[in-house]
Amino acid sequence: MSAAYDDRDGKIWMDGQLVDWRAANVHVLTHAMHYASSVFEGERAYGGTIFLSRKHSERLHFSARQLDFEIPYTVDEIEAAKVAVLAANGFTDAYVRAVAWRGAGEDMGVASKRNPVRLAIAAWEWGNYYGDAKMKGAKLDIAKWKRPSPETAPSHAKAAGLYMICTMSKHEAEAKGCSDAMMFDYRGYVAEATGANIFFVKDGEVHTPKPDCFLNGLTRQTVIGMLKDRQIKVIERHIMPEELEGFEQCWLTGTAAEVTPVGQIGDYNFEVGAVTREISESYEKLVRA
């Protein structure tokens, strides 16, 4: 599936029914296109089962409420729709994207209470998010844009608008030959990559930024549980930029990224060490169990 995303064979679930892929369209005056009134989930199916599927559906509802709208489908209905999408497209291993948004309606200003809330679910086959980085470690730039204060945006929602600075940061990173960019938060602490949480290893202990102004990813939570099950100490805290020099290993976590080792961030280098390899391999086994 290398064609443009609007020009493929297959089915997409949209507002309660499966439609032809190329027919899954919205009007140019859709509110979400103009004002970012949209939330989404990225999920992966392994062997026909979506990992943490229900948690993703529950978070989609949570994110919508943070943006002051209600999705007109229950969690159970969303779960059934995802199963239908996989079956209709004949996928067992796939990436699944659920997206809810304020559509076109009577309102076209900032307020949009009279506009319908819509929901779509698509799936496609998607390999490693960072290509061959799982073997040699991803190379990251350091972004100039910072994750915002939770007083300025609903930072714990998976809201489309929060990804604007991520797109800009990733484009700049790719122009420098990097796979992604690491972002600081509004206070100057290490936060995350543009679409993945970040972990560091030092002296056998794992350090990861406290998610107080960015998404506490489901993969992040899973990996923390895996580390604790192995009696590896996990320290969630604020991490200063100057600490990067002292860390030995680093990896990213996310539904798309899964567990991806990091070899370089700016001028700082990391080894793809034993802890990183063990967690990456164990996660691969877990999602396919």
Tab-separated table of C-alpha atoms in Angstrom:
chain	number	residue	atom	x	y	z
A	1	MET	CA	0.000	0.000	0.000
A	2	SER	CA	2.330	2.711	-1.281
A	3	ALA	CA	-0.283	4.871	-3.030
A	4	ALA	CA	-1.436	8.225	-1.643
A	5	TYR	CA	-3.661	7.813	1.373
A	6	ASP	CA	-6.723	9.107	-0.471
A	7	ASP	CA	-6.264	6.762	-3.434
A	8	ARG	CA	-6.344	3.159	-2.232
A	9	ASP	CA	-8.538	0.116	-2.447
A	10	GLY	CA	-10.317	-0.976	0.697
A	11	LYS	CA	-12.960	0.079	3.198
A	12	ILE	CA	-13.098	2.752	5.894
A	13	TRP	CA	-15.702	2.817	8.672
A	14	MET	CA	-17.354	6.223	8.670
A	15	ASP	CA	-20.292	7.388	10.787
A	16	GLY	CA	-21.673	3.902	11.312
A	17	GLN	CA	-21.011	2.198	8.018
A	18	LEU	CA	-18.206	0.835	5.862
A	19	VAL	CA	-17.605	2.970	2.775
A	20	ASP	CA	-15.226	2.645	-0.150
A	21	TRP	CA	-11.802	4.043	0.719
A	22	ARG	CA	-11.884	6.759	-1.953
A	23	ALA	CA	-15.388	7.853	-0.881
A	24	ALA	CA	-14.405	8.590	2.740
A	25	ASN	CA	-14.409	12.369	2.275
A	26	VAL	CA	-15.430	15.486	4.209
A	27	HIS	CA	-16.515	18.969	3.139
A	28	VAL	CA	-13.933	21.756	2.846
A	29	LEU	CA	-15.847	23.730	5.519
A	30	THR	CA	-15.485	20.972	8.102
A	31	HIS	CA	-14.936	22.729	11.421
A	32	ALA	CA	-11.982	20.525	12.404
A	33	MET	CA	-10.055	21.525	9.279
A	34	HIS	CA	-10.216	25.182	10.276
A	35	TYR	CA	-10.085	25.032	14.083
A	36	ALA	CA	-8.434	21.675	14.932
A	37	SER	CA	-11.533	20.376	16.741
A	38	SER	CA	-10.378	16.787	16.311
A	39	VAL	CA	-9.010	13.921	18.414
A	40	PHE	CA	-7.584	10.605	17.333
A	41	GLU	CA	-5.996	7.308	18.340
A	42	GLY	CA	-3.188	5.324	16.736
A	43	GLU	CA	-3.356	1.586	17.402
A	44	ARG	CA	-1.682	-1.577	16.142
A	45	ALA	CA	-3.184	-4.970	15.446
A	46	TYR	CA	-0.964	-8.011	15.819
A	47	GLY	CA	-2.258	-11.349	14.575
A	48	GLY	CA	-5.755	-9.926	14.262
A	49	THR	CA	-5.913	-8.471	17.784
A	50	ILE	CA	-5.517	-4.758	18.497
A	51	PHE	CA	-3.143	-4.270	21.414
A	52	LEU	CA	-4.844	-2.399	24.287
A	53	SER	CA	-7.781	-1.740	21.978
A	54	ARG	CA	-10.355	-0.846	24.625
A	55	LYS	CA	-7.975	1.519	26.423
A	56	HIS	CA	-7.498	3.363	23.138
A	57	SER	CA	-11.254	3.650	22.619
A	58	GLU	CA	-11.727	4.909	26.172
A	59	ARG	CA	-8.980	7.480	25.684
A	60	LEU	CA	-10.615	8.667	22.459
A	61	HIS	CA	-13.739	9.482	24.475
A	62	PHE	CA	-11.621	11.173	27.164
A	63	SER	CA	-9.816	13.316	24.588
A	64	ALA	CA	-13.102	14.370	22.982
A	65	ARG	CA	-14.481	15.489	26.338
A	66	GLN	CA	-11.312	17.551	26.901
A	67	LEU	CA	-12.173	19.367	23.664
A	68	ASP	CA	-15.775	19.828	24.821
A	69	PHE	CA	-17.550	17.356	22.578
A	70	GLU	CA	-19.077	13.910	22.941
A	71	ILE	CA	-18.532	11.087	20.469
A	72	PRO	CA	-21.935	9.694	19.383
A	73	TYR	CA	-20.732	6.086	19.596
A	74	THR	CA	-20.055	4.036	22.704
A	75	VAL	CA	-16.770	2.340	23.455
A	76	ASP	CA	-18.374	-1.002	22.574
A	77	GLU	CA	-19.538	0.359	19.231
A	78	ILE	CA	-16.074	1.696	18.470
A	79	GLU	CA	-14.560	-1.664	19.376
A	80	ALA	CA	-16.945	-3.454	16.994
A	81	ALA	CA	-16.173	-0.957	14.236
A	82	LYS	CA	-12.440	-1.573	14.518
A	83	VAL	CA	-12.969	-5.316	14.185
A	84	ALA	CA	-15.151	-4.691	11.124
A	85	VAL	CA	-12.490	-2.520	9.491
A	86	LEU	CA	-9.783	-5.143	9.919
A	87	ALA	CA	-12.061	-7.861	8.543
A	88	ALA	CA	-13.253	-5.774	5.588
A	89	ASN	CA	-9.675	-5.078	4.533
A	90	GLY	CA	-8.354	-8.559	5.262
A	91	PHE	CA	-5.738	-7.313	7.739
A	92	THR	CA	-4.281	-9.191	10.700
A	93	ASP	CA	-1.204	-7.011	11.276
A	94	ALA	CA	-2.056	-3.364	10.717
A	95	TYR	CA	-2.056	0.168	12.038
A	96	VAL	CA	-5.522	1.394	13.048
A	97	ARG	CA	-6.507	5.066	13.113
A	98	ALA	CA	-9.695	6.217	14.826
A	99	VAL	CA	-10.491	9.915	14.465
A	100	ALA	CA	-13.403	11.990	15.800
A	101	TRP	CA	-14.077	15.566	14.778
A	102	ARG	CA	-16.557	18.404	14.590
A	103	GLY	CA	-17.927	18.306	11.070
A	104	ALA	CA	-19.555	20.816	8.749
A	105	GLY	CA	-22.811	22.248	10.021
A	106	GLU	CA	-24.612	25.468	10.873
A	107	ASP	CA	-21.602	27.005	12.643
A	108	MET	CA	-18.434	28.195	10.933
A	109	GLY	CA	-16.984	30.463	13.575
A	110	VAL	CA	-14.841	29.347	16.496
A	111	ALA	CA	-17.926	28.028	18.314
A	112	SER	CA	-19.502	24.934	16.770
A	113	LYS	CA	-22.116	23.563	19.150
A	114	ARG	CA	-24.603	23.023	16.311
A	115	ASN	CA	-22.219	21.011	14.148
A	116	PRO	CA	-22.353	17.200	14.115
A	117	VAL	CA	-19.572	15.147	15.695
A	118	ARG	CA	-18.286	12.543	13.272
A	119	LEU	CA	-16.172	9.410	13.636
A	120	ALA	CA	-14.080	7.413	11.197
A	121	ILE	CA	-11.828	4.361	11.556
A	122	ALA	CA	-9.262	3.288	8.980
A	123	ALA	CA	-6.531	0.652	8.919
A	124	TRP	CA	-3.475	0.081	6.787
A	125	GLU	CA	-0.315	-1.992	6.801
A	126	TRP	CA	2.553	0.000	8.286
A	127	GLY	CA	6.040	-1.304	9.040
A	128	ASN	CA	8.640	0.112	11.448
A	129	TYR	CA	7.926	3.792	12.071
A	130	TYR	CA	11.639	4.617	12.165
A	131	GLY	CA	12.793	2.193	9.475
A	132	ASP	CA	15.999	0.343	10.426
A	133	ALA	CA	16.450	2.340	13.652
A	134	LYS	CA	15.396	-0.707	15.682
A	135	MET	CA	18.772	-2.242	14.894
A	136	LYS	CA	21.171	0.701	15.030
A	137	GLY	CA	19.264	3.362	16.974
A	138	ALA	CA	17.378	6.410	15.728
A	139	LYS	CA	19.057	9.771	15.270
A	140	LEU	CA	17.156	12.671	16.836
A	141	ASP	CA	17.410	16.413	16.408
A	142	ILE	CA	16.552	18.768	19.280
A	143	ALA	CA	13.424	20.765	18.437
A	144	LYS	CA	13.161	24.527	18.847
A	145	TRP	CA	9.432	24.215	19.652
A	146	LYS	CA	8.399	23.272	23.173
A	147	ARG	CA	5.495	21.276	24.581
A	148	PRO	CA	2.977	23.799	25.975
A	149	SER	CA	1.839	24.360	29.521
A	150	PRO	CA	-1.352	22.482	30.491
A	151	GLU	CA	-2.750	25.944	31.266
A	152	THR	CA	-2.604	26.810	27.546
A	153	ALA	CA	-3.810	23.582	25.894
A	154	PRO	CA	-5.429	20.266	26.892
A	155	SER	CA	-2.032	18.555	26.950
A	156	HIS	CA	-3.342	15.198	28.175
A	157	ALA	CA	-5.733	14.816	25.250
A	158	LYS	CA	-4.627	13.188	22.012
A	159	ALA	CA	-5.800	16.249	20.134
A	160	ALA	CA	-4.869	16.992	16.538
A	161	GLY	CA	-3.992	20.628	17.223
A	162	LEU	CA	-1.220	19.668	19.629
A	163	TYR	CA	0.634	17.973	16.773
A	164	MET	CA	1.173	21.124	14.704
A	165	ILE	CA	4.512	21.857	16.390
A	166	CYS	CA	5.381	18.169	16.128
A	167	THR	CA	5.003	18.214	12.344
A	168	MET	CA	7.152	21.330	12.108
A	169	SER	CA	9.803	19.830	14.381
A	170	LYS	CA	9.901	16.509	12.514
A	171	HIS	CA	10.217	18.231	9.138
A	172	GLU	CA	13.168	20.261	10.409
A	173	ALA	CA	14.748	17.109	11.856
A	174	GLU	CA	14.364	15.172	8.617
A	175	ALA	CA	15.975	18.034	6.702
A	176	LYS	CA	19.047	17.473	8.906
A	177	GLY	CA	19.114	13.733	8.211
A	178	CYS	CA	17.449	12.769	11.514
A	179	SER	CA	14.507	10.429	12.083
A	180	ASP	CA	12.740	12.639	14.612
A	181	ALA	CA	13.184	15.428	17.129
A	182	MET	CA	13.224	15.465	20.911
A	183	MET	CA	11.212	18.283	22.451
A	184	PHE	CA	11.623	20.173	25.701
A	185	ASP	CA	8.595	21.388	27.641
A	186	TYR	CA	7.650	24.996	28.374
A	187	ARG	CA	9.897	24.965	31.474
A	188	GLY	CA	12.936	23.646	29.615
A	189	TYR	CA	12.747	20.045	30.860
A	190	VAL	CA	13.128	17.061	28.523
A	191	ALA	CA	9.623	16.077	27.393
A	192	GLU	CA	9.253	13.600	24.511
A	193	ALA	CA	9.780	13.081	20.793
A	194	THR	CA	7.232	14.394	18.297
A	195	GLY	CA	5.062	11.292	18.565
A	196	ALA	CA	6.688	9.070	21.172
A	197	ASN	CA	7.675	9.074	24.842
A	198	ILE	CA	11.328	8.811	25.823
A	199	PHE	CA	13.346	6.739	28.316
A	200	PHE	CA	16.977	6.858	29.464
A	201	VAL	CA	19.249	4.384	31.268
A	202	LYS	CA	22.006	5.254	33.748
A	203	ASP	CA	23.763	2.876	36.147
A	204	GLY	CA	21.122	0.191	35.621
A	205	GLU	CA	18.216	2.502	36.453
A	206	VAL	CA	15.657	3.907	34.024
A	207	HIS	CA	14.745	7.591	33.999
A	208	THR	CA	11.781	9.003	32.082
A	209	PRO	CA	10.184	12.468	32.030
A	210	LYS	CA	7.175	13.043	34.248
A	211	PRO	CA	4.130	13.350	31.924
A	212	ASP	CA	2.663	16.464	33.488
A	213	CYS	CA	2.338	18.433	30.246
A	214	PHE	CA	2.281	15.766	27.535
A	215	LEU	CA	0.535	12.500	26.763
A	216	ASN	CA	1.162	9.617	29.149
A	217	GLY	CA	1.281	7.074	26.342
A	218	LEU	CA	-0.262	3.624	26.663
A	219	THR	CA	2.965	2.073	25.368
A	220	ARG	CA	4.866	4.148	27.914
A	221	GLN	CA	2.692	2.770	30.712
A	222	THR	CA	3.113	-0.770	29.394
A	223	VAL	CA	6.900	-0.478	29.280
A	224	ILE	CA	7.076	0.955	32.790
A	225	GLY	CA	5.113	-2.071	33.980
A	226	MET	CA	7.489	-4.412	32.157
A	227	LEU	CA	10.517	-2.743	33.747
A	228	LYS	CA	9.051	-2.954	37.239
A	229	ASP	CA	8.193	-6.627	36.707
A	230	ARG	CA	11.911	-7.135	36.056
A	231	GLN	CA	12.822	-5.311	39.277
A	232	ILE	CA	14.417	-2.492	37.273
A	233	LYS	CA	14.034	0.814	39.080
A	234	VAL	CA	12.016	3.399	37.116
A	235	ILE	CA	12.313	7.049	38.089
A	236	GLU	CA	9.682	9.409	36.663
A	237	ARG	CA	10.973	12.940	37.119
A	238	HIS	CA	11.888	16.231	35.512
A	239	ILE	CA	15.050	15.812	33.449
A	240	MET	CA	17.311	18.761	32.655
A	241	PRO	CA	18.969	19.086	29.206
A	242	GLU	CA	22.484	18.912	30.677
A	243	GLU	CA	21.732	15.441	32.026
A	244	LEU	CA	21.635	13.958	28.512
A	245	GLU	CA	25.429	13.701	28.516
A	246	GLY	CA	25.387	11.283	31.452
A	247	PHE	CA	22.838	8.781	30.144
A	248	GLU	CA	24.104	5.534	28.622
A	249	GLN	CA	21.060	4.248	26.738
A	250	CYS	CA	17.881	5.732	25.330
A	251	TRP	CA	14.718	4.521	23.622
A	252	LEU	CA	11.349	5.792	22.415
A	253	THR	CA	7.929	4.252	23.002
A	254	GLY	CA	4.650	4.670	21.156
A	255	THR	CA	2.060	2.683	19.257
A	256	ALA	CA	3.694	3.513	15.928
A	257	ALA	CA	7.258	3.560	17.299
A	258	GLU	CA	6.713	0.479	19.507
A	259	VAL	CA	10.074	0.357	21.379
A	260	THR	CA	12.756	1.996	19.236
A	261	PRO	CA	16.369	2.441	20.419
A	262	VAL	CA	17.947	5.889	20.087
A	263	GLY	CA	21.598	6.198	19.094
A	264	GLN	CA	21.957	9.976	19.038
A	265	ILE	CA	20.186	13.138	20.211
A	266	GLY	CA	21.881	16.279	18.939
A	267	ASP	CA	25.517	15.931	19.998
A	268	TYR	CA	24.811	13.208	22.585
A	269	ASN	CA	25.396	9.534	21.755
A	270	PHE	CA	23.874	6.415	23.325
A	271	GLU	CA	24.562	2.712	23.036
A	272	VAL	CA	21.899	0.199	22.090
A	273	GLY	CA	22.549	-1.640	25.336
A	274	ALA	CA	21.250	-4.708	27.115
A	275	VAL	CA	18.284	-3.038	28.868
A	276	THR	CA	17.126	-1.412	25.634
A	277	ARG	CA	17.393	-4.637	23.661
A	278	GLU	CA	15.633	-6.683	26.350
A	279	ILE	CA	12.682	-4.298	26.591
A	280	SER	CA	12.377	-3.996	22.822
A	281	GLU	CA	12.390	-7.757	22.322
A	282	SER	CA	10.060	-8.377	25.265
A	283	TYR	CA	7.571	-5.816	23.994
A	284	GLU	CA	7.554	-7.519	20.581
A	285	LYS	CA	6.666	-10.799	22.298
A	286	LEU	CA	4.033	-9.207	24.546
A	287	VAL	CA	1.994	-7.606	21.772
A	288	ARG	CA	1.899	-10.891	19.874
A	289	ALA	CA	1.157	-13.093	22.876
